[in-house]
Coordinates of C-alpha atoms in Angstrom, one line a residue:
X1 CA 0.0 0.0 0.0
X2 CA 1.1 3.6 -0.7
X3 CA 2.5 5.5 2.1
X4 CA 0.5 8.1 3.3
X5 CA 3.0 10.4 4.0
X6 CA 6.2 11.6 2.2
X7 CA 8.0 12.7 5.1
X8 CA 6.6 12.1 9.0
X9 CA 8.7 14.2 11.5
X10 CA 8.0 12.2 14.8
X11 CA 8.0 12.9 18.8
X12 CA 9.3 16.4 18.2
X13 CA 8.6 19.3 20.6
X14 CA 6.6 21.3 18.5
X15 CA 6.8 25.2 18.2
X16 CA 4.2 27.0 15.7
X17 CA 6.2 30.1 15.5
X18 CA 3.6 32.4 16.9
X19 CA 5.0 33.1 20.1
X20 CA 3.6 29.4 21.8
X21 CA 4.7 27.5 24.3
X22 CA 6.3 24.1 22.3
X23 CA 3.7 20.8 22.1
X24 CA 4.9 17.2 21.8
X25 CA 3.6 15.9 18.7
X26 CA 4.1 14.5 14.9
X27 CA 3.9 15.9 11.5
X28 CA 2.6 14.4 8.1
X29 CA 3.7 15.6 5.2
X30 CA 2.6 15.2 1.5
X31 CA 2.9 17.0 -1.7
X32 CA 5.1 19.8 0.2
X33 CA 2.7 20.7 2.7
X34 CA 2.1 20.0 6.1
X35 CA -1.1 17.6 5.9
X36 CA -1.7 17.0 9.8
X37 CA -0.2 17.6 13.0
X38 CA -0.6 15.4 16.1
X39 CA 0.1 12.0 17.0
X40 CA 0.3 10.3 13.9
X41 CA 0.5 6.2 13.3
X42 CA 0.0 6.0 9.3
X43 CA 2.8 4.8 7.0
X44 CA 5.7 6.9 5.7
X45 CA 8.4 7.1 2.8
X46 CA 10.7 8.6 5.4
X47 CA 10.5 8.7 9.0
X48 CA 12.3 11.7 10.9
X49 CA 12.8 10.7 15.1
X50 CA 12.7 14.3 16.5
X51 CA 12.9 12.8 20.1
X52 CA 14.4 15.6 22.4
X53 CA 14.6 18.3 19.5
X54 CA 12.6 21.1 18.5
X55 CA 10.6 21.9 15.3
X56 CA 10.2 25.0 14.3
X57 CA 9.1 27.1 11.1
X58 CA 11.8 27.9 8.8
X59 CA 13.3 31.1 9.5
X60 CA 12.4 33.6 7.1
X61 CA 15.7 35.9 6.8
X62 CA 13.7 39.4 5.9
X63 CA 17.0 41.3 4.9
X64 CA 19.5 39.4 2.3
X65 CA 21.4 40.0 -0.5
X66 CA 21.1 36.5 -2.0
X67 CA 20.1 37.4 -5.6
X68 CA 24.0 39.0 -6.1
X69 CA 25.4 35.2 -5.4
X70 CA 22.3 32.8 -6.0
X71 CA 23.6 32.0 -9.5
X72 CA 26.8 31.4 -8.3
X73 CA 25.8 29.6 -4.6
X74 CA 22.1 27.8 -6.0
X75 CA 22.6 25.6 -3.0
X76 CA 22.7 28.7 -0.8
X77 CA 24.7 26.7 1.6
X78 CA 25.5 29.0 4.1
X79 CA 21.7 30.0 4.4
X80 CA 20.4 26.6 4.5
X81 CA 22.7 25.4 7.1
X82 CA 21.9 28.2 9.4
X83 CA 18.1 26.4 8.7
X84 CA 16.9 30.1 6.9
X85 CA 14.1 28.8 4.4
X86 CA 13.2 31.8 3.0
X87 CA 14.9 34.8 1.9
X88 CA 14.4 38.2 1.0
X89 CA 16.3 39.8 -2.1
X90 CA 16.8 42.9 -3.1
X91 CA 17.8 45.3 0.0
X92 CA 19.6 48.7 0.5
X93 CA 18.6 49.8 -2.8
X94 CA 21.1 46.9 -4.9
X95 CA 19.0 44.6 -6.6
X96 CA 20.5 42.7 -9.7
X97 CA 17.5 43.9 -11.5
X98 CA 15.9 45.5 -13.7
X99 CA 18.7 47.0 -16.0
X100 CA 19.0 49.7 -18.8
X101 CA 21.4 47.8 -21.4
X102 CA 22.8 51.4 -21.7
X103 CA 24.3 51.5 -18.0
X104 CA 24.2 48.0 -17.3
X105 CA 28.3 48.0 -17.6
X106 CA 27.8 50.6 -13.8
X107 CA 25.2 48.3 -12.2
X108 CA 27.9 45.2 -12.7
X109 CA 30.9 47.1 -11.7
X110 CA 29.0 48.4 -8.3
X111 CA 28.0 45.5 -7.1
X112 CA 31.4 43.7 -8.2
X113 CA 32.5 43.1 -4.4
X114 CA 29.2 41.2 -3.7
X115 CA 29.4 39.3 -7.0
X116 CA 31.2 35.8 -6.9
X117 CA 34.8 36.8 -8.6
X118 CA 35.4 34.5 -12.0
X119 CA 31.3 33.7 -12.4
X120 CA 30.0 34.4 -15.5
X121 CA 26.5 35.8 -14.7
X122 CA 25.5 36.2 -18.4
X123 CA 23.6 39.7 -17.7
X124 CA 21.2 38.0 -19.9
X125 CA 18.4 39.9 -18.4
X126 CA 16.2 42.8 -18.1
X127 CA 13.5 43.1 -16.2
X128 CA 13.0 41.6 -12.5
X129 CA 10.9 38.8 -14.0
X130 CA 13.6 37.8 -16.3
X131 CA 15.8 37.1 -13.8
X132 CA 13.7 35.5 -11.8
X133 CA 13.3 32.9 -14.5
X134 CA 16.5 32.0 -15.2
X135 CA 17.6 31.6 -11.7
X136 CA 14.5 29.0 -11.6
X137 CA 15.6 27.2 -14.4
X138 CA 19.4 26.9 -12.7
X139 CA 17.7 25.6 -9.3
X140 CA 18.1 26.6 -5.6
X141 CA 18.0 25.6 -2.3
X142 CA 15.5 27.7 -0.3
X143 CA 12.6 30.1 -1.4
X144 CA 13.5 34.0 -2.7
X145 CA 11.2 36.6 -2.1
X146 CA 12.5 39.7 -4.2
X147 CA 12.3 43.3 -2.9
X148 CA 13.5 45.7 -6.3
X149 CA 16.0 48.6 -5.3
X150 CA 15.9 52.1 -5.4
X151 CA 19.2 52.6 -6.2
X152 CA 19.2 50.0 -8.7
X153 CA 16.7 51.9 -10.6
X154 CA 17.5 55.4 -10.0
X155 CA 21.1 54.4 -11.9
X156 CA 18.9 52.5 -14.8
X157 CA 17.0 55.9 -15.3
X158 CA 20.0 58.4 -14.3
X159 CA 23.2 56.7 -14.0
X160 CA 25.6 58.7 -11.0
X161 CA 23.8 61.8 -11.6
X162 CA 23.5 63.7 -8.0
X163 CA 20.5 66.1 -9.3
X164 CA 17.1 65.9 -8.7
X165 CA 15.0 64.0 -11.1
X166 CA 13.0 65.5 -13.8
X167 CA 9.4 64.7 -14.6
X168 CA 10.5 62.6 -17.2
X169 CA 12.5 60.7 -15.1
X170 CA 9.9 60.2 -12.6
X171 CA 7.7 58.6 -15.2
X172 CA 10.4 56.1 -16.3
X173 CA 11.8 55.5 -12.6
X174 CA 8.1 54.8 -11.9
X175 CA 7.2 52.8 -14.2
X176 CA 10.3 50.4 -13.4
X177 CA 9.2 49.9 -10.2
X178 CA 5.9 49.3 -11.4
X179 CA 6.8 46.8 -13.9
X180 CA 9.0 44.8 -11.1
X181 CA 5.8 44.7 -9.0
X182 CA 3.5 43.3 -11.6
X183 CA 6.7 40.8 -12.0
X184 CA 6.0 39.7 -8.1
X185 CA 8.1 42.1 -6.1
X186 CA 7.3 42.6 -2.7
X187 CA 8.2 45.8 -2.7
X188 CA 10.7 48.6 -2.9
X189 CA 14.0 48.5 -1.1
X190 CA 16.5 51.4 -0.8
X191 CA 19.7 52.1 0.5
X192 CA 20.4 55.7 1.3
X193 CA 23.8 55.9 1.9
X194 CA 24.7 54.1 -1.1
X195 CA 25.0 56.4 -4.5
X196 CA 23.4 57.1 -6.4
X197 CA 20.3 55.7 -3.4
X198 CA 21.9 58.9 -1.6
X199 CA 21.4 61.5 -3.7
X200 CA 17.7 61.2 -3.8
X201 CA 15.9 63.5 -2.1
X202 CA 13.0 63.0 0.7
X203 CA 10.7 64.5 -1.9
X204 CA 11.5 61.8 -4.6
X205 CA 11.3 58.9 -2.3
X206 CA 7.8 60.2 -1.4
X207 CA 7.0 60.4 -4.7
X208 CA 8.2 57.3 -5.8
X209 CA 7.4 55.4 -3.1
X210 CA 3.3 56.5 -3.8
X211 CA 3.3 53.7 -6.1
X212 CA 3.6 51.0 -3.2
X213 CA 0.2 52.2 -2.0
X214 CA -1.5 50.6 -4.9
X215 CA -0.1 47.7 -4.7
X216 CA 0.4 47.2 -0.5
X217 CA 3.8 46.5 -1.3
X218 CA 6.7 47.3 1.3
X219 CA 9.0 49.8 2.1
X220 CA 12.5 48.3 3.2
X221 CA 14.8 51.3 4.3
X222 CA 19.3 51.0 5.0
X223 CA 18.6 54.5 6.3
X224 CA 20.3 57.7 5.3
X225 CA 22.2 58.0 8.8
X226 CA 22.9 55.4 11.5
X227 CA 25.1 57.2 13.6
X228 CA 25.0 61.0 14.5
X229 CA 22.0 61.7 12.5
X230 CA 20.3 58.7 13.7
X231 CA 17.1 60.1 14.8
X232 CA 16.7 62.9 11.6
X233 CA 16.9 59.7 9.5
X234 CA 14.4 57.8 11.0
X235 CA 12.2 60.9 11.4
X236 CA 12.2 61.3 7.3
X237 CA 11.5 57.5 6.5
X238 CA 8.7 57.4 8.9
X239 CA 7.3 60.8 7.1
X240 CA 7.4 58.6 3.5
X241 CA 5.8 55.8 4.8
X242 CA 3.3 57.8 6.7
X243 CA 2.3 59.7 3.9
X244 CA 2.0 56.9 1.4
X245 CA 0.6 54.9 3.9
X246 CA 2.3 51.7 3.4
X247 CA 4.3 49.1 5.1
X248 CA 7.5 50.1 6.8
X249 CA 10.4 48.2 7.5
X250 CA 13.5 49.7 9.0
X251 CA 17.2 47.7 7.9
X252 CA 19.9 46.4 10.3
X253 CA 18.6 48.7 13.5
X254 CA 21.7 50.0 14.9
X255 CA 23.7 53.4 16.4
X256 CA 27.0 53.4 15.0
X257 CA 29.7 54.8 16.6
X258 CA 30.6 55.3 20.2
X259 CA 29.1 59.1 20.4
X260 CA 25.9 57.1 19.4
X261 CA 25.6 53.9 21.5
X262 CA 22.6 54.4 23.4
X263 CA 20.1 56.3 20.6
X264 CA 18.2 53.1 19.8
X265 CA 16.3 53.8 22.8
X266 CA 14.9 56.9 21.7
X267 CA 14.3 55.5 17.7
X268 CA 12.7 52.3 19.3
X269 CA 10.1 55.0 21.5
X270 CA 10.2 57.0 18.1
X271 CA 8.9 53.7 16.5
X272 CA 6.4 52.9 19.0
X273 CA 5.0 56.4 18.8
X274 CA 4.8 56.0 14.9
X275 CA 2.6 53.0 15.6
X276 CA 0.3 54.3 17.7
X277 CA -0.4 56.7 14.5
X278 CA -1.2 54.0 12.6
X279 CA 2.0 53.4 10.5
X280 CA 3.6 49.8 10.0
X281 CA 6.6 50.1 11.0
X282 CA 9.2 47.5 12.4
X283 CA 12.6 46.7 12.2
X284 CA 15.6 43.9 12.1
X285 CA 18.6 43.5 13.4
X286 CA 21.6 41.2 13.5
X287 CA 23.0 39.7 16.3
X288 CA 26.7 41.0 16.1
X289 CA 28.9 44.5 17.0
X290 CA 30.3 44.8 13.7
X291 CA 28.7 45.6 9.8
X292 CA 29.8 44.9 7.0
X293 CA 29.4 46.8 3.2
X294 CA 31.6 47.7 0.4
X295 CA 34.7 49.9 1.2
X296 CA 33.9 52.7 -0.9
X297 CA 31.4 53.6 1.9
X298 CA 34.1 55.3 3.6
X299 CA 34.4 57.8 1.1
X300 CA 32.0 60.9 0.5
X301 CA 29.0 60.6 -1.7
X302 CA 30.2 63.0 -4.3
X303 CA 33.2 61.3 -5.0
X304 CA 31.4 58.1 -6.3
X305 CA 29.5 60.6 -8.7
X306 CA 29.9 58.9 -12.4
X307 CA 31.0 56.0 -10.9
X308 CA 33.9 53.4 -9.7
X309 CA 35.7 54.1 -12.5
X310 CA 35.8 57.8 -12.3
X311 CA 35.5 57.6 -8.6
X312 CA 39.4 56.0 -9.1
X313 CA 40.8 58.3 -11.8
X314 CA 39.5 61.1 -9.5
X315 CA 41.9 60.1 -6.5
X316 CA 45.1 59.7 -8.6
X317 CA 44.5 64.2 -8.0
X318 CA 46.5 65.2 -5.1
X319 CA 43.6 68.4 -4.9
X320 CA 41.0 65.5 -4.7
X321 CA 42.8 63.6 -2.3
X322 CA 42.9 67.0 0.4
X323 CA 38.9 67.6 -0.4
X324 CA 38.2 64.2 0.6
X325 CA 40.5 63.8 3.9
X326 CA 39.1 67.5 4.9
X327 CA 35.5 65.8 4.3
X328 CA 36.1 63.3 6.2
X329 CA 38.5 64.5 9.3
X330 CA 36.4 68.3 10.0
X331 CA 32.7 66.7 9.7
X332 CA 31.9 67.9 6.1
X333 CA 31.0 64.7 4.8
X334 CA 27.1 64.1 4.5
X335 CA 25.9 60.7 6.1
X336 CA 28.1 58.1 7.9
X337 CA 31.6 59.2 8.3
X338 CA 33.6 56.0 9.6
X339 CA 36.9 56.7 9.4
X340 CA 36.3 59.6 11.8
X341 CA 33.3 57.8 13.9
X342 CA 34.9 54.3 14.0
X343 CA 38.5 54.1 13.0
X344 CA 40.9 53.1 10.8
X345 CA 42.0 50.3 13.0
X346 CA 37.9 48.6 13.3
X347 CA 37.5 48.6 9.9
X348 CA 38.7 45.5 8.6
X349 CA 39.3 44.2 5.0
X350 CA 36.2 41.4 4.3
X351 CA 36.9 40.2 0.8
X352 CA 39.4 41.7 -1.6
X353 CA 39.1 39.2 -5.0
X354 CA 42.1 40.4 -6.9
X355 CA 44.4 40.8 -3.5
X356 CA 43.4 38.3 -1.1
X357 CA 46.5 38.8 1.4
X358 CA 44.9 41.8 2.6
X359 CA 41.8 40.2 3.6
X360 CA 40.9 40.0 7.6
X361 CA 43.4 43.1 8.1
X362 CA 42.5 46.4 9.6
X363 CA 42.9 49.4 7.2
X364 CA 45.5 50.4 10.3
X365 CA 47.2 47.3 9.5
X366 CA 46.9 48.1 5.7
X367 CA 48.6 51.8 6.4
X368 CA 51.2 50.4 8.3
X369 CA 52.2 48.1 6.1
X370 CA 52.9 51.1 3.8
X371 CA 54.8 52.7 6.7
X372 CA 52.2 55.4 6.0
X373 CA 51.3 56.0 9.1
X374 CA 52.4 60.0 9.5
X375 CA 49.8 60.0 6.3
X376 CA 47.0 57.8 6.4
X377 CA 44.7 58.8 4.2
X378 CA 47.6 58.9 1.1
X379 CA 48.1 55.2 2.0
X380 CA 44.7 54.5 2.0
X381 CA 43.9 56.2 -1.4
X382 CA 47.0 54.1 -3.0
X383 CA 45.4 51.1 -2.0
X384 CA 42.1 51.4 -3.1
X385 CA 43.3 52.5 -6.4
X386 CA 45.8 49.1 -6.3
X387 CA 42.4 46.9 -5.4
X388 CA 40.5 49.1 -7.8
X389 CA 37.7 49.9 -5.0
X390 CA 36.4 46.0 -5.1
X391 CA 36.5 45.2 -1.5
X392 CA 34.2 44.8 1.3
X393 CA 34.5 45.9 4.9
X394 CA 33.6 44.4 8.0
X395 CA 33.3 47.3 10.6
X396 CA 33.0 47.1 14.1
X397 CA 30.6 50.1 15.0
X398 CA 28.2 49.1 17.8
X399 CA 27.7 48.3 21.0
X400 CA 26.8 45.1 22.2
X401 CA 23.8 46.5 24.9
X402 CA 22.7 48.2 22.1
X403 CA 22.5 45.0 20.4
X404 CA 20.6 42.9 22.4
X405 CA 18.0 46.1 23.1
X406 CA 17.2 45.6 19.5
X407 CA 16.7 42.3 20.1
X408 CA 14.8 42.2 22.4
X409 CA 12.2 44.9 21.0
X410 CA 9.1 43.3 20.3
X411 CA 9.1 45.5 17.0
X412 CA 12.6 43.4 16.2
X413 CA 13.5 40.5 13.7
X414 CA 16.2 38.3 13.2
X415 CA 17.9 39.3 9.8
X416 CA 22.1 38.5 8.5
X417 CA 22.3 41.2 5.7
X418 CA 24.9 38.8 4.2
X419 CA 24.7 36.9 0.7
X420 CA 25.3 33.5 0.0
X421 CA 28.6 31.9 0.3
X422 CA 30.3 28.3 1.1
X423 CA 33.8 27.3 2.1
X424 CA 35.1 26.9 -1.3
X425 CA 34.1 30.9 -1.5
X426 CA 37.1 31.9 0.1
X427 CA 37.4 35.3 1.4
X428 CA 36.5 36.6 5.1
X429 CA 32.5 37.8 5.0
X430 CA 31.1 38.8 8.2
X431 CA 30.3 35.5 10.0
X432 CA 26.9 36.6 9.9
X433 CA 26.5 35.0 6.2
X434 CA 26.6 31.7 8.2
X435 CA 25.5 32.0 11.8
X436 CA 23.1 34.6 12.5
X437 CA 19.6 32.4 13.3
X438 CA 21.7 30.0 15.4
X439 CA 23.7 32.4 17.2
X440 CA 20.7 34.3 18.4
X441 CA 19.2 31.1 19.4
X442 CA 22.4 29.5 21.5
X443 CA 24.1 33.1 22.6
X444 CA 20.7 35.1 23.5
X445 CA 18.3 32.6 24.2
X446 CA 19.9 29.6 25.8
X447 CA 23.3 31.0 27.3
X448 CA 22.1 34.2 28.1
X449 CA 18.3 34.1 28.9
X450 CA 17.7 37.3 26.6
X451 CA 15.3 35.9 25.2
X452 CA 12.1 32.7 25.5
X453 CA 12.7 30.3 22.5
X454 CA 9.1 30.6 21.7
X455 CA 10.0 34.3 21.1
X456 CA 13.0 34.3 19.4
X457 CA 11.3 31.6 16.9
X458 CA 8.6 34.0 16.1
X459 CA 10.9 37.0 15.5
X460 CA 12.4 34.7 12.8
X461 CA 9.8 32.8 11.6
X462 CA 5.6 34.1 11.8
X463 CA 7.0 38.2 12.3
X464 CA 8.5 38.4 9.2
X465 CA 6.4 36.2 7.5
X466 CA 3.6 38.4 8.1
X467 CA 5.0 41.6 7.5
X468 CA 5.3 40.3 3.7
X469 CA 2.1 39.1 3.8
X470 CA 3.4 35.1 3.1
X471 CA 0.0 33.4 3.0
X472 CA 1.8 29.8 4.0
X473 CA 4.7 30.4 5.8
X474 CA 6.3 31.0 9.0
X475 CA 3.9 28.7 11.2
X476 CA 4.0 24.7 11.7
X477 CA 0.2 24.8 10.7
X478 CA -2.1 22.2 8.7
X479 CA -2.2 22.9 5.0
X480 CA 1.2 25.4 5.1
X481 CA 3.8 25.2 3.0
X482 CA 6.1 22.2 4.6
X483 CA 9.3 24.6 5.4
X484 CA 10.8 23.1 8.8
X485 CA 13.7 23.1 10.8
X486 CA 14.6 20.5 13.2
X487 CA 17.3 21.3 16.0
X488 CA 18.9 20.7 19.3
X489 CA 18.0 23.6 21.9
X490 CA 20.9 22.3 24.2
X491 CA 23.6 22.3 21.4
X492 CA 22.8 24.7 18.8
X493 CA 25.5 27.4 18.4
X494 CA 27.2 29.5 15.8
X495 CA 30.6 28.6 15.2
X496 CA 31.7 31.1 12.7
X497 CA 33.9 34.0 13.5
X498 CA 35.6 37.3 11.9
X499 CA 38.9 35.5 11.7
X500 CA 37.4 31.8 10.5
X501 CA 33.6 32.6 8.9
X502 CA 33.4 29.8 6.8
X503 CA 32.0 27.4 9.4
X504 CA 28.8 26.4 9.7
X505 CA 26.8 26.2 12.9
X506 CA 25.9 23.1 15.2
X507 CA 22.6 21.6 16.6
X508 CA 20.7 21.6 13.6
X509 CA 19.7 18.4 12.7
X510 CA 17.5 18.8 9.2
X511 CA 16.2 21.8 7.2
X512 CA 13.5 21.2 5.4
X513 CA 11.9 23.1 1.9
X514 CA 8.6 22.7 0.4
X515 CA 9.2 19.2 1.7
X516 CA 11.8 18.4 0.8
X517 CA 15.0 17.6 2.8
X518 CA 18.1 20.2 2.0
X519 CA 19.8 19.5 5.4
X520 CA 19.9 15.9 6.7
X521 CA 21.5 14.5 9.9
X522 CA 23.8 18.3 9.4
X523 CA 24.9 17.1 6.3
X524 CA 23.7 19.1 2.7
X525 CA 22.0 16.9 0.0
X526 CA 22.4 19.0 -2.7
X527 CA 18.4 19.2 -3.0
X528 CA 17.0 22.3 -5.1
X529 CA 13.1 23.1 -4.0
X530 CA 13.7 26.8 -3.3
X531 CA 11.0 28.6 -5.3
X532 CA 10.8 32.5 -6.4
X533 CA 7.7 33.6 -4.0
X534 CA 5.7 36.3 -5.9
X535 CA 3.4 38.6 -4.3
X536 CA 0.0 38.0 -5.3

């Protein structure tokens, strides 16, 4: 006789993902869904013994940048492993699509430090949908729910171009978004202290933004300040979303810099307030002191105007090279500022493609080095020009208490902002690319008590879920989509760090995607069910 069931996940301690205390039971699986919960005696193709372990939802990561490597990385390994199920494409303004053919050539040479070095991505597409269907005929691991940037189609429309956008230009930048969204985009990501993201205007983002409301698709905001103007910035993204009315979702919560640590008390009362008016608005956070971005961050807006390319040529000038280290050291420089705010010695060298010897060293290190110390910024000019700007940094900005008040907010979710990577990647990313979920969930939860498990499930599982509007996700419920994760409370830990990150995490037993088994006994099994979720 046929088994009733393609997968029955047996004598687990159940939790639902909404914030619950855990149940004992079983659960029956068929055609990718979950068919029943409860104590369950029918046949099976495949029996998992969940005796002593948890099952949960599978974490819905809200903030990635997967669509940069998913070509690359289909079996999203580092995502998988860390049991994330789901994962949402497109943030801080940088999706891989749409493109204008015309200025395709700046979109690929901006994201170049996210992009897997010696891929060949084809650029065979234009338009979100496109991409999304070749991605689905190359196969992945986990489901992709894709968020369109601002940036990315501000520099489609305008290229570098700091001024504001005509009527014209409004239509067109419109009508990408608009396209994307019929395509199945969530919604609109942006990235505000990214060019050419940063050189829009509050007035543009309102206006641009007004075609969400149609649609109820989200807002998804890398703010335009997170360190001294902390507050300001969060004060004008609350105003867009307010006025437009739509869902608001606040990127990587944080204060950076030490002159800052202790501001995310106010935004998180500035938050609360906001709600009370009636405006969606949450946020997400990783679990970890230190960011991570490209390396041309630390260098003032206007100098990336044209871009990498020019940006380069422009600091072979000795006249160039004094505007930007007066930006930077006297306070002229709009936005973050981390070489004043931070340090050069906490901002660290992530991955560095063509010149890999300087990777997991300090920029004080890299000065040094060049016995450059009397002159820091000349040495650090000299070597961006010798990596040609394609670089990462991981930089170590906040405070830890800071941290876990995020955390704790019940506003919060549980987010990396990393792409995905595996060991054969090389490199050092941010070890959040590989341990986020299970860090928060060993570190805060069982070590340190910040947390109920019940709680910190829901922050990555039904919360997010729900703030995209996922009709069949992110609860263990009858008739959802059969995205589990099965795991050891007692053992599960992160084990990657900033000086080793490609390690994956312990305690999770089995990951499990439209019901089918991507993570068994912790081993991969090379399994592609991942789907491209649309928004309906």
């Amino acid at each position: 006789m046929e088994p009733q069931y393609d997968l029955l996940i047996s004598n687990g301690m159940i939790l639902d993902g909404a914030g619950n205390p855990w149940f004992r039971g079983d659960i029956g699986i068929k055609n990718g869904r979950i068919e029943r919960i409860g104590i369950i005696s029918a046949s099976s193709t495949r029996t998992i013994d969940a005796e002593g372990l948890v099952v949960v939802p599978g974490f819905v990561d809200i903030h990635t940048h997967n669509d940069l490597t998913v070509l690359p990385y289909p079996g999203l390994e580092s995502y998988v492993m860390q049991g994330v199920t789901t994962s949402v494409t497109g943030n801080c303004g940088l999706s891989i699509a749409p493109v204008n053919p015309a200025r395709v050539h700046l979109l690929k040479r901006y994201l170049s430090p996210f992009l897997k070095a010696g891929h060949d991505y084809g650029w065979d597409w234009l338009t979100l949908g496109d991409f999304c269907q070749k991605i689905e005929e190359n196969g992945f691991a986990h489901n992709l729910v894709p968020l369109v940037g601002q940036g990315t189609i501000r520099l489609a429309v305008k290229g570098y171009d700091r001024g504001d956008a005509t009527t014209e230009e409004m239509t067109a930048m419109k009508k990408f978004l608009e396209e994307s969204l019929e395509d199945g985009a969530f919604g609109l990501s942006a990235g505000l202290i990214y060019p050419p993201g940063s050189y829009t205007s509050t007035e543009e983002l309102v206006d641009l933004t007004s075609v969400l409301s149609a649609y109820g698709g989200l807002y998804s905001v890398h703010m335009r300040d997170e360190s001294d103007s902390l507050v300001e910035s969060l004060e004008e993204t609350i105003r867009i979303a307010e006025q437009n009315r739509i869902p608001l979702e606040i990127s990587h919560h944080k204060a950076a810099g030490q002159s800052n640590w202790g501001k995310v008390n106010e935004t998180l009362h500035l938050m609360e307030n906001a709600r009370c008016r009636g405006v969606e608005i949450n946020c997400d956070v990783y679990p970890y002191v230190a960011g991570s971005t490209t390396m041309t961050v630390t260098l003032p807006g206007w100098l990336l105007e044209g871009g990498i390319e020019k940006m380069l040529d422009l600091l072979r000038s000795s006249e160039v090279r004094r505007r930007v280290q007066n930006d930077s050291m006297h306070g002229v420089m709009k936005g973050e500022n981390w070489v004043k705010s931070v340090g050069w010695n906490r901002i660290v060298v992530g991955e560095c493609p063509s010149h890999r010897q300087y990777e997991g060293k300090s920029l004080q290190q890299v000065i040094a080095e060049r016995n450059a110390l009397d002159e820091p910024f000349e040495a650090f000019f000299d070597w961006l020009i010798e990596v040609e700007g394609n670089a990462t940094a991981v930089v170590f900005m906040m405070a830890e208490e800071d941290v876990k008040t995020v955390i704790r907010s019940p506003l919060s979710m549980i987010v990396s902002d990393a792409w995905a990577t595996a060991p054969c990647g090389g490199g050092k990313p941010h070890p959040r690319a590989y341990g986020s979920f299970p860090r928060v969930l060993g570190k805060y939860v069982r070590d340190e008590k910040l947390l109920s498990l019940a709680d910190a499930v829901r922050k990555m599982t039904s919360l997010p879920a729900g703030k995209l509007r996922l009709q069949d996700r992110g609860l263990v419920k009858e008739g959802f989509a059969a995205d589990l994760v099965v795991f050891d409370p007692g053992t599960i830990k992160d084990t990657a760090t900033y000086e080793n990150p490609h390690q994956y995490p312990e305690g999770i037993t089995h990951v499990i995607v439209n019901g089918q088994t991507v993570v068994d006994n912790g081993e991969l099994t090379g399994a592609r069910p991942g789907r491209v979720l649309r928004r309906s």
